[in-house]
C-alpha positions as a LaTeX table, in Angstrom:
\begin{tabular}{lrrr}
\hline
Residue & $x$ (\AA) & $y$ (\AA) & $z$ (\AA) \\
\hline
Met1 & 119.03 & 114.40 & 99.38 \\
Lys2 & 116.73 & 111.38 & 99.50 \\
Ala3 & 118.22 & 107.97 & 98.93 \\
Lys4 & 117.38 & 106.38 & 95.59 \\
Arg5 & 118.46 & 102.87 & 96.47 \\
Thr6 & 117.47 & 100.70 & 99.39 \\
His7 & 119.89 & 98.45 & 101.20 \\
Pro8 & 118.50 & 94.89 & 101.33 \\
Cys9 & 118.87 & 94.80 & 105.12 \\
Ala10 & 116.53 & 97.77 & 105.40 \\
Leu11 & 113.93 & 96.01 & 103.33 \\
Ala12 & 114.23 & 92.84 & 105.41 \\
Ala13 & 113.91 & 94.82 & 108.62 \\
Leu14 & 111.22 & 97.26 & 107.57 \\
Val15 & 109.25 & 96.13 & 104.54 \\
Leu16 & 108.15 & 92.55 & 103.90 \\
Ala17 & 104.70 & 92.02 & 102.55 \\
Thr18 & 103.23 & 88.97 & 100.86 \\
Leu19 & 100.12 & 87.15 & 102.02 \\
Leu20 & 100.40 & 83.38 & 102.11 \\
Pro21 & 97.58 & 81.53 & 100.35 \\
Trp22 & 94.71 & 80.59 & 102.65 \\
Ser23 & 92.29 & 77.78 & 101.97 \\
Ala24 & 89.18 & 79.26 & 103.57 \\
Gly25 & 86.50 & 80.82 & 101.39 \\
Phe26 & 86.22 & 84.59 & 101.02 \\
Ala27 & 83.05 & 86.43 & 101.95 \\
Thr28 & 82.23 & 89.98 & 100.93 \\
Glu29 & 81.10 & 92.31 & 103.69 \\
Ala30 & 77.48 & 91.85 & 102.64 \\
Glu31 & 77.83 & 88.06 & 102.50 \\
Ala32 & 79.73 & 87.61 & 105.78 \\
Pro33 & 77.63 & 85.81 & 108.41 \\
Ser34 & 76.96 & 87.58 & 111.67 \\
Cys35 & 79.26 & 86.84 & 114.56 \\
Arg36 & 76.35 & 85.23 & 116.40 \\
Ala37 & 75.80 & 82.86 & 113.47 \\
Leu38 & 79.49 & 81.97 & 113.35 \\
Ala39 & 79.51 & 81.23 & 117.07 \\
Thr40 & 76.71 & 78.66 & 116.67 \\
Arg41 & 78.71 & 76.46 & 114.28 \\
Ala42 & 79.81 & 73.03 & 115.41 \\
Asp43 & 83.54 & 73.77 & 115.14 \\
Pro44 & 85.25 & 74.97 & 118.34 \\
Val45 & 86.58 & 77.95 & 116.36 \\
Ala46 & 85.13 & 79.37 & 113.15 \\
Thr47 & 87.22 & 81.50 & 110.79 \\
Val48 & 86.09 & 83.58 & 107.85 \\
Glu49 & 88.02 & 85.83 & 105.50 \\
Thr50 & 86.13 & 89.01 & 104.67 \\
Thr51 & 86.41 & 92.78 & 104.44 \\
Leu52 & 85.32 & 95.28 & 107.08 \\
Ala53 & 84.72 & 98.78 & 105.70 \\
Gly54 & 86.97 & 97.78 & 102.80 \\
Val55 & 89.76 & 96.48 & 105.04 \\
Pro56 & 90.85 & 92.84 & 104.48 \\
Ala57 & 90.20 & 90.86 & 107.64 \\
Ile58 & 90.10 & 87.38 & 109.09 \\
Leu59 & 87.59 & 86.78 & 111.88 \\
Arg60 & 88.39 & 84.02 & 114.36 \\
Val61 & 85.23 & 83.28 & 116.34 \\
Pro62 & 85.15 & 80.89 & 119.33 \\
Lys63 & 81.99 & 79.08 & 120.38 \\
Thr64 & 82.03 & 80.85 & 123.74 \\
Ile65 & 82.23 & 84.63 & 123.61 \\
Thr66 & 82.31 & 86.54 & 126.88 \\
Gln67 & 84.66 & 89.40 & 126.00 \\
Pro68 & 84.67 & 92.18 & 123.39 \\
Pro69 & 86.48 & 91.68 & 120.07 \\
Ile70 & 90.25 & 92.04 & 119.80 \\
Val71 & 91.55 & 93.78 & 116.67 \\
Leu72 & 95.09 & 92.73 & 115.70 \\
Trp73 & 97.57 & 94.34 & 113.30 \\
His74 & 100.62 & 92.55 & 111.88 \\
Gly75 & 103.97 & 94.23 & 111.21 \\
Phe76 & 106.21 & 95.08 & 108.28 \\
Gly77 & 108.22 & 91.87 & 108.85 \\
Pro78 & 107.22 & 88.36 & 109.97 \\
Pro79 & 104.45 & 87.87 & 110.88 \\
Ala80 & 103.67 & 90.26 & 108.01 \\
Ser81 & 100.06 & 89.45 & 107.11 \\
Glu82 & 96.75 & 88.93 & 108.86 \\
Gln83 & 96.86 & 85.22 & 108.06 \\
Ala84 & 100.42 & 84.84 & 109.34 \\
Leu85 & 99.57 & 86.69 & 112.54 \\
Met86 & 96.51 & 84.52 & 113.11 \\
Glu87 & 98.62 & 81.38 & 112.73 \\
Ala88 & 101.28 & 82.79 & 115.05 \\
Leu89 & 98.92 & 84.13 & 117.73 \\
Pro90 & 95.46 & 82.55 & 117.53 \\
Leu91 & 94.76 & 83.50 & 121.17 \\
Asp92 & 92.21 & 80.70 & 121.44 \\
Asp93 & 92.35 & 80.86 & 125.24 \\
Val94 & 90.65 & 84.26 & 125.10 \\
Pro95 & 86.83 & 83.98 & 124.75 \\
Ala96 & 86.63 & 86.85 & 122.29 \\
Ile97 & 86.30 & 87.31 & 118.55 \\
Lys98 & 89.73 & 87.97 & 117.09 \\
Val99 & 89.81 & 90.34 & 114.11 \\
Tyr100 & 93.10 & 90.14 & 112.15 \\
Leu101 & 93.38 & 93.15 & 109.84 \\
Gly102 & 95.63 & 93.61 & 106.83 \\
Leu103 & 97.68 & 96.81 & 106.86 \\
Pro104 & 97.33 & 99.27 & 103.95 \\
Leu105 & 99.73 & 98.55 & 101.04 \\
Phe106 & 100.20 & 94.96 & 102.26 \\
Gly107 & 98.66 & 91.71 & 101.09 \\
Lys108 & 95.44 & 92.22 & 99.15 \\
Arg109 & 96.04 & 95.97 & 99.10 \\
Ala110 & 99.60 & 95.74 & 97.82 \\
Glu111 & 100.42 & 97.73 & 94.71 \\
Ala112 & 101.45 & 96.08 & 91.46 \\
Gly113 & 105.02 & 94.94 & 91.88 \\
Gly114 & 104.58 & 93.90 & 95.50 \\
Val115 & 107.79 & 94.28 & 97.49 \\
Glu116 & 109.47 & 96.17 & 94.63 \\
Ala117 & 106.72 & 98.80 & 94.81 \\
Leu118 & 107.33 & 99.15 & 98.54 \\
Lys119 & 111.07 & 99.51 & 97.87 \\
Arg120 & 110.36 & 102.38 & 95.50 \\
Arg121 & 108.12 & 104.08 & 98.03 \\
Gln122 & 110.70 & 103.66 & 100.77 \\
Ala123 & 113.46 & 105.07 & 98.56 \\
Asn124 & 111.34 & 108.08 & 97.58 \\
Asp125 & 110.28 & 109.06 & 101.11 \\
Phe126 & 109.77 & 106.75 & 104.07 \\
Ala127 & 107.57 & 109.16 & 106.03 \\
Ser128 & 105.02 & 110.17 & 103.41 \\
Gln129 & 105.01 & 107.04 & 101.26 \\
Ile130 & 105.37 & 104.23 & 103.83 \\
Phe131 & 104.71 & 105.32 & 107.41 \\
Ala132 & 101.82 & 107.70 & 106.71 \\
Pro133 & 99.75 & 105.44 & 104.45 \\
Val134 & 100.47 & 102.22 & 106.35 \\
Val135 & 100.64 & 103.12 & 110.05 \\
Val136 & 98.55 & 106.28 & 110.17 \\
Gly137 & 96.25 & 104.87 & 107.52 \\
Ala138 & 95.56 & 101.78 & 109.63 \\
Ala139 & 94.73 & 103.86 & 112.70 \\
Glu140 & 92.48 & 106.17 & 110.70 \\
Glu141 & 90.44 & 103.35 & 109.17 \\
Leu142 & 89.87 & 101.69 & 112.57 \\
Pro143 & 86.64 & 103.60 & 113.41 \\
Ala144 & 84.97 & 102.36 & 110.23 \\
Val145 & 86.14 & 98.81 & 110.98 \\
Val146 & 84.63 & 99.03 & 114.46 \\
Asn147 & 81.34 & 100.31 & 113.04 \\
Ala148 & 81.30 & 97.33 & 110.68 \\
Leu149 & 81.84 & 94.98 & 113.63 \\
Arg150 & 78.90 & 96.58 & 115.41 \\
Ala151 & 76.75 & 96.15 & 112.30 \\
Met152 & 77.64 & 92.43 & 112.24 \\
Gly153 & 76.66 & 92.00 & 115.88 \\
Cys154 & 80.27 & 91.46 & 116.97 \\
Leu155 & 80.37 & 94.44 & 119.34 \\
Ala156 & 77.82 & 96.19 & 121.51 \\
Arg157 & 76.99 & 99.77 & 120.57 \\
Asp158 & 78.86 & 101.16 & 123.58 \\
Gly159 & 81.42 & 98.34 & 123.81 \\
Lys160 & 85.18 & 98.77 & 123.99 \\
Ile161 & 87.49 & 96.70 & 121.79 \\
Gly162 & 90.85 & 95.13 & 122.55 \\
Leu163 & 93.85 & 96.06 & 120.38 \\
Phe164 & 97.07 & 94.23 & 119.53 \\
Gly165 & 99.88 & 95.42 & 117.28 \\
Phe166 & 103.30 & 94.13 & 116.30 \\
Ser167 & 106.09 & 96.45 & 115.09 \\
Gly168 & 104.50 & 98.94 & 112.66 \\
Gly169 & 101.13 & 97.58 & 113.72 \\
Gly170 & 102.11 & 98.48 & 117.27 \\
Ala171 & 102.68 & 102.08 & 116.16 \\
Ala172 & 99.13 & 102.08 & 114.75 \\
Val173 & 97.82 & 100.84 & 118.11 \\
Leu174 & 99.65 & 103.59 & 120.01 \\
Leu175 & 98.35 & 106.27 & 117.64 \\
Ala176 & 94.80 & 104.95 & 117.97 \\
Leu177 & 95.14 & 105.05 & 121.76 \\
Ala178 & 96.38 & 108.65 & 121.67 \\
Glu179 & 93.60 & 109.88 & 119.38 \\
His180 & 90.64 & 108.14 & 121.11 \\
Glu181 & 88.51 & 107.78 & 117.99 \\
Val182 & 87.59 & 104.25 & 119.12 \\
Pro183 & 86.94 & 103.11 & 122.71 \\
Val184 & 89.63 & 100.61 & 123.76 \\
Gly185 & 89.60 & 98.68 & 127.03 \\
Arg186 & 92.82 & 96.68 & 126.76 \\
Ala187 & 95.78 & 96.75 & 124.39 \\
Val188 & 99.05 & 94.90 & 123.81 \\
Val189 & 101.97 & 96.12 & 121.71 \\
Leu190 & 104.86 & 93.84 & 120.72 \\
Asn191 & 108.25 & 95.22 & 119.62 \\
Ala192 & 106.39 & 98.36 & 118.64 \\
Ser193 & 107.62 & 101.40 & 116.82 \\
Thr194 & 106.85 & 104.30 & 119.14 \\
Gly195 & 106.40 & 106.69 & 116.22 \\
Leu196 & 107.91 & 107.97 & 113.00 \\
Ser197 & 111.13 & 109.09 & 114.69 \\
Ala198 & 111.76 & 105.56 & 115.97 \\
Ser199 & 111.07 & 104.07 & 112.55 \\
Ile200 & 113.32 & 106.60 & 110.82 \\
Ala201 & 116.13 & 105.78 & 113.26 \\
Ala202 & 115.72 & 102.09 & 112.39 \\
Phe203 & 115.69 & 102.97 & 108.68 \\
Glu204 & 118.89 & 105.01 & 108.99 \\
Lys205 & 120.61 & 102.26 & 110.97 \\
Ala206 & 119.68 & 99.62 & 108.42 \\
Thr207 & 120.68 & 101.68 & 105.37 \\
Gly208 & 123.60 & 103.64 & 106.81 \\
Arg209 & 122.14 & 106.76 & 105.22 \\
Pro210 & 120.62 & 109.86 & 106.81 \\
Tyr211 & 116.96 & 110.64 & 106.21 \\
Ala212 & 116.09 & 114.03 & 104.70 \\
Trp213 & 113.51 & 115.47 & 107.11 \\
Ser214 & 110.80 & 117.78 & 105.79 \\
Asp215 & 108.39 & 119.99 & 107.75 \\
Ala216 & 105.61 & 117.53 & 106.96 \\
Ala217 & 107.69 & 114.62 & 108.27 \\
Arg218 & 108.46 & 116.52 & 111.47 \\
Glu219 & 104.76 & 117.17 & 112.02 \\
Leu220 & 104.01 & 113.48 & 111.41 \\
Ala221 & 106.73 & 112.58 & 113.91 \\
Arg222 & 105.10 & 114.82 & 116.51 \\
Arg223 & 101.66 & 113.35 & 115.88 \\
Thr224 & 102.90 & 109.76 & 116.15 \\
Asp225 & 105.28 & 110.23 & 119.11 \\
Ala226 & 103.73 & 107.85 & 121.64 \\
Ala227 & 105.95 & 108.99 & 124.52 \\
Gly228 & 105.22 & 112.62 & 123.70 \\
Arg229 & 101.49 & 111.84 & 123.73 \\
Ala230 & 101.61 & 109.77 & 126.90 \\
Gly231 & 99.14 & 112.07 & 128.63 \\
Glu232 & 96.59 & 111.49 & 125.87 \\
Ile233 & 97.11 & 107.72 & 125.90 \\
Ala234 & 96.65 & 107.71 & 129.68 \\
Ala235 & 93.48 & 109.81 & 129.54 \\
Gly236 & 90.21 & 108.19 & 130.56 \\
His237 & 88.57 & 106.85 & 133.69 \\
Pro238 & 89.93 & 104.27 & 133.81 \\
Pro239 & 92.71 & 104.62 & 131.21 \\
Val240 & 93.38 & 101.84 & 128.72 \\
Ala241 & 95.02 & 98.77 & 130.22 \\
Leu242 & 98.24 & 98.62 & 128.20 \\
Leu243 & 100.84 & 95.84 & 128.08 \\
Ile244 & 104.15 & 96.65 & 126.37 \\
Val245 & 106.17 & 93.57 & 125.34 \\
Gln246 & 109.67 & 94.19 & 124.04 \\
Gly247 & 112.42 & 91.78 & 123.06 \\
Thr248 & 115.78 & 92.54 & 124.64 \\
Ala249 & 117.58 & 91.29 & 121.50 \\
Asp250 & 115.57 & 93.50 & 119.14 \\
Ala251 & 118.16 & 95.28 & 117.00 \\
Thr252 & 115.54 & 97.02 & 114.83 \\
Leu253 & 113.45 & 98.79 & 117.48 \\
Thr254 & 115.59 & 98.80 & 120.60 \\
Pro255 & 114.40 & 98.07 & 124.16 \\
Gln256 & 115.20 & 101.68 & 125.12 \\
Leu257 & 112.19 & 102.81 & 123.09 \\
Ala258 & 109.91 & 100.58 & 125.16 \\
Thr259 & 111.42 & 101.58 & 128.49 \\
Asp260 & 111.19 & 105.28 & 127.59 \\
Leu261 & 107.55 & 104.85 & 126.57 \\
His262 & 106.75 & 102.97 & 129.77 \\
Ala263 & 108.41 & 105.68 & 131.87 \\
Ala264 & 106.48 & 108.44 & 130.09 \\
Leu265 & 103.18 & 106.60 & 130.55 \\
Lys266 & 103.90 & 105.68 & 134.17 \\
Ala267 & 104.21 & 109.37 & 134.98 \\
Lys268 & 100.71 & 109.95 & 133.57 \\
Tyr269 & 98.84 & 106.94 & 135.01 \\
Ala270 & 97.31 & 107.70 & 138.41 \\
Ala271 & 98.50 & 105.57 & 141.33 \\
Arg272 & 95.12 & 103.82 & 141.48 \\
Asp273 & 95.58 & 102.75 & 137.83 \\
Ala274 & 99.19 & 101.58 & 138.11 \\
Gln275 & 98.24 & 97.94 & 137.52 \\
Arg276 & 96.74 & 98.91 & 134.16 \\
Leu277 & 100.21 & 99.56 & 132.72 \\
Gln278 & 102.89 & 96.88 & 132.42 \\
Leu279 & 106.21 & 96.39 & 130.62 \\
Ile280 & 107.65 & 92.95 & 129.88 \\
Leu281 & 111.23 & 92.78 & 128.60 \\
Ala282 & 111.46 & 89.40 & 126.89 \\
Gln283 & 114.97 & 88.01 & 127.24 \\
His284 & 116.74 & 87.07 & 123.98 \\
Met285 & 113.67 & 87.81 & 121.83 \\
Thr286 & 114.51 & 89.45 & 118.48 \\
His287 & 112.37 & 91.84 & 116.44 \\
Asn288 & 110.66 & 89.43 & 114.06 \\
Val289 & 108.92 & 86.94 & 116.34 \\
Thr290 & 108.75 & 83.64 & 114.47 \\
Asp291 & 110.17 & 80.92 & 116.73 \\
Ala292 & 107.77 & 78.70 & 118.64 \\
Gly293 & 109.26 & 79.50 & 122.04 \\
Ser294 & 108.87 & 83.27 & 121.70 \\
Leu295 & 105.42 & 82.97 & 120.14 \\
Gly296 & 104.32 & 80.74 & 123.00 \\
Glu297 & 105.46 & 83.30 & 125.56 \\
Val298 & 103.87 & 86.21 & 123.72 \\
Gly299 & 100.63 & 84.28 & 123.32 \\
Lys300 & 100.52 & 83.55 & 127.05 \\
Trp301 & 101.30 & 87.13 & 128.06 \\
Ala302 & 98.76 & 88.59 & 125.63 \\
Gly303 & 96.12 & 86.01 & 126.52 \\
Asp304 & 96.52 & 86.62 & 130.24 \\
Trp305 & 96.30 & 90.38 & 129.71 \\
Phe306 & 93.11 & 90.22 & 127.65 \\
Asn307 & 91.59 & 87.72 & 130.10 \\
Arg308 & 92.01 & 89.98 & 133.13 \\
\hline
\end{tabular}
């Protein structure tokens, strides 16, 4: 029987979604300047809030661009919005356009009632009403976002993007890598859910209540099982260069998930591509990465990876 009430710890761990106000002006997709035009501005970094194929986004454009765009997804907890993730990880040492996307049902796409609406969804069914629309939905709208970036002159027709995802956003990254609908050269996941099963385990731990699995949920778990789809993630010549960063003090999505994923992928990466896969276990780092020290380390690791 599905739970009808949600323990507050579960909500804090899994569902937190309000966008902080941002002072920059908003541009519709038609009004947004091209990336080339943004790069010619006098400021060292130009930012614009817009939509890409209907997806809320913040573009962070440096004056010097020598690398393909990096698309970044926030998580369910802090940083829990595109604006918060940009402030936490601006990645200004990477000469690439950064594209911070809002997840479905968060921020500007939140339902009436905000967090309370998410609570109701979570209580009704976590798989079909939270994980599927948010995580799978984000991965499925990525091809249209990439086409919009190409139309704006932000990405060459045959160019590969970079991907970054935190927590639930990390699960979206891993699904996108497995399904190959968008060409990706490099990716970083931080304290990532490795699929629906991992997120359900975190949900059960936080609430102390068992989840009622359905056939549809089991199929969704199979589709989003990153370790189970390691061969698909590792496909390609060369395969995606993937950095897995995991906090050792993460009590929500445990380090074992990251080490299991790394082991499954390592078995699929050819010896010549071994350097394209790396796991960093960050000592004492918790799930929600908000302190300056941890953010500084993550920013350096991610920046170095994208700059290779």
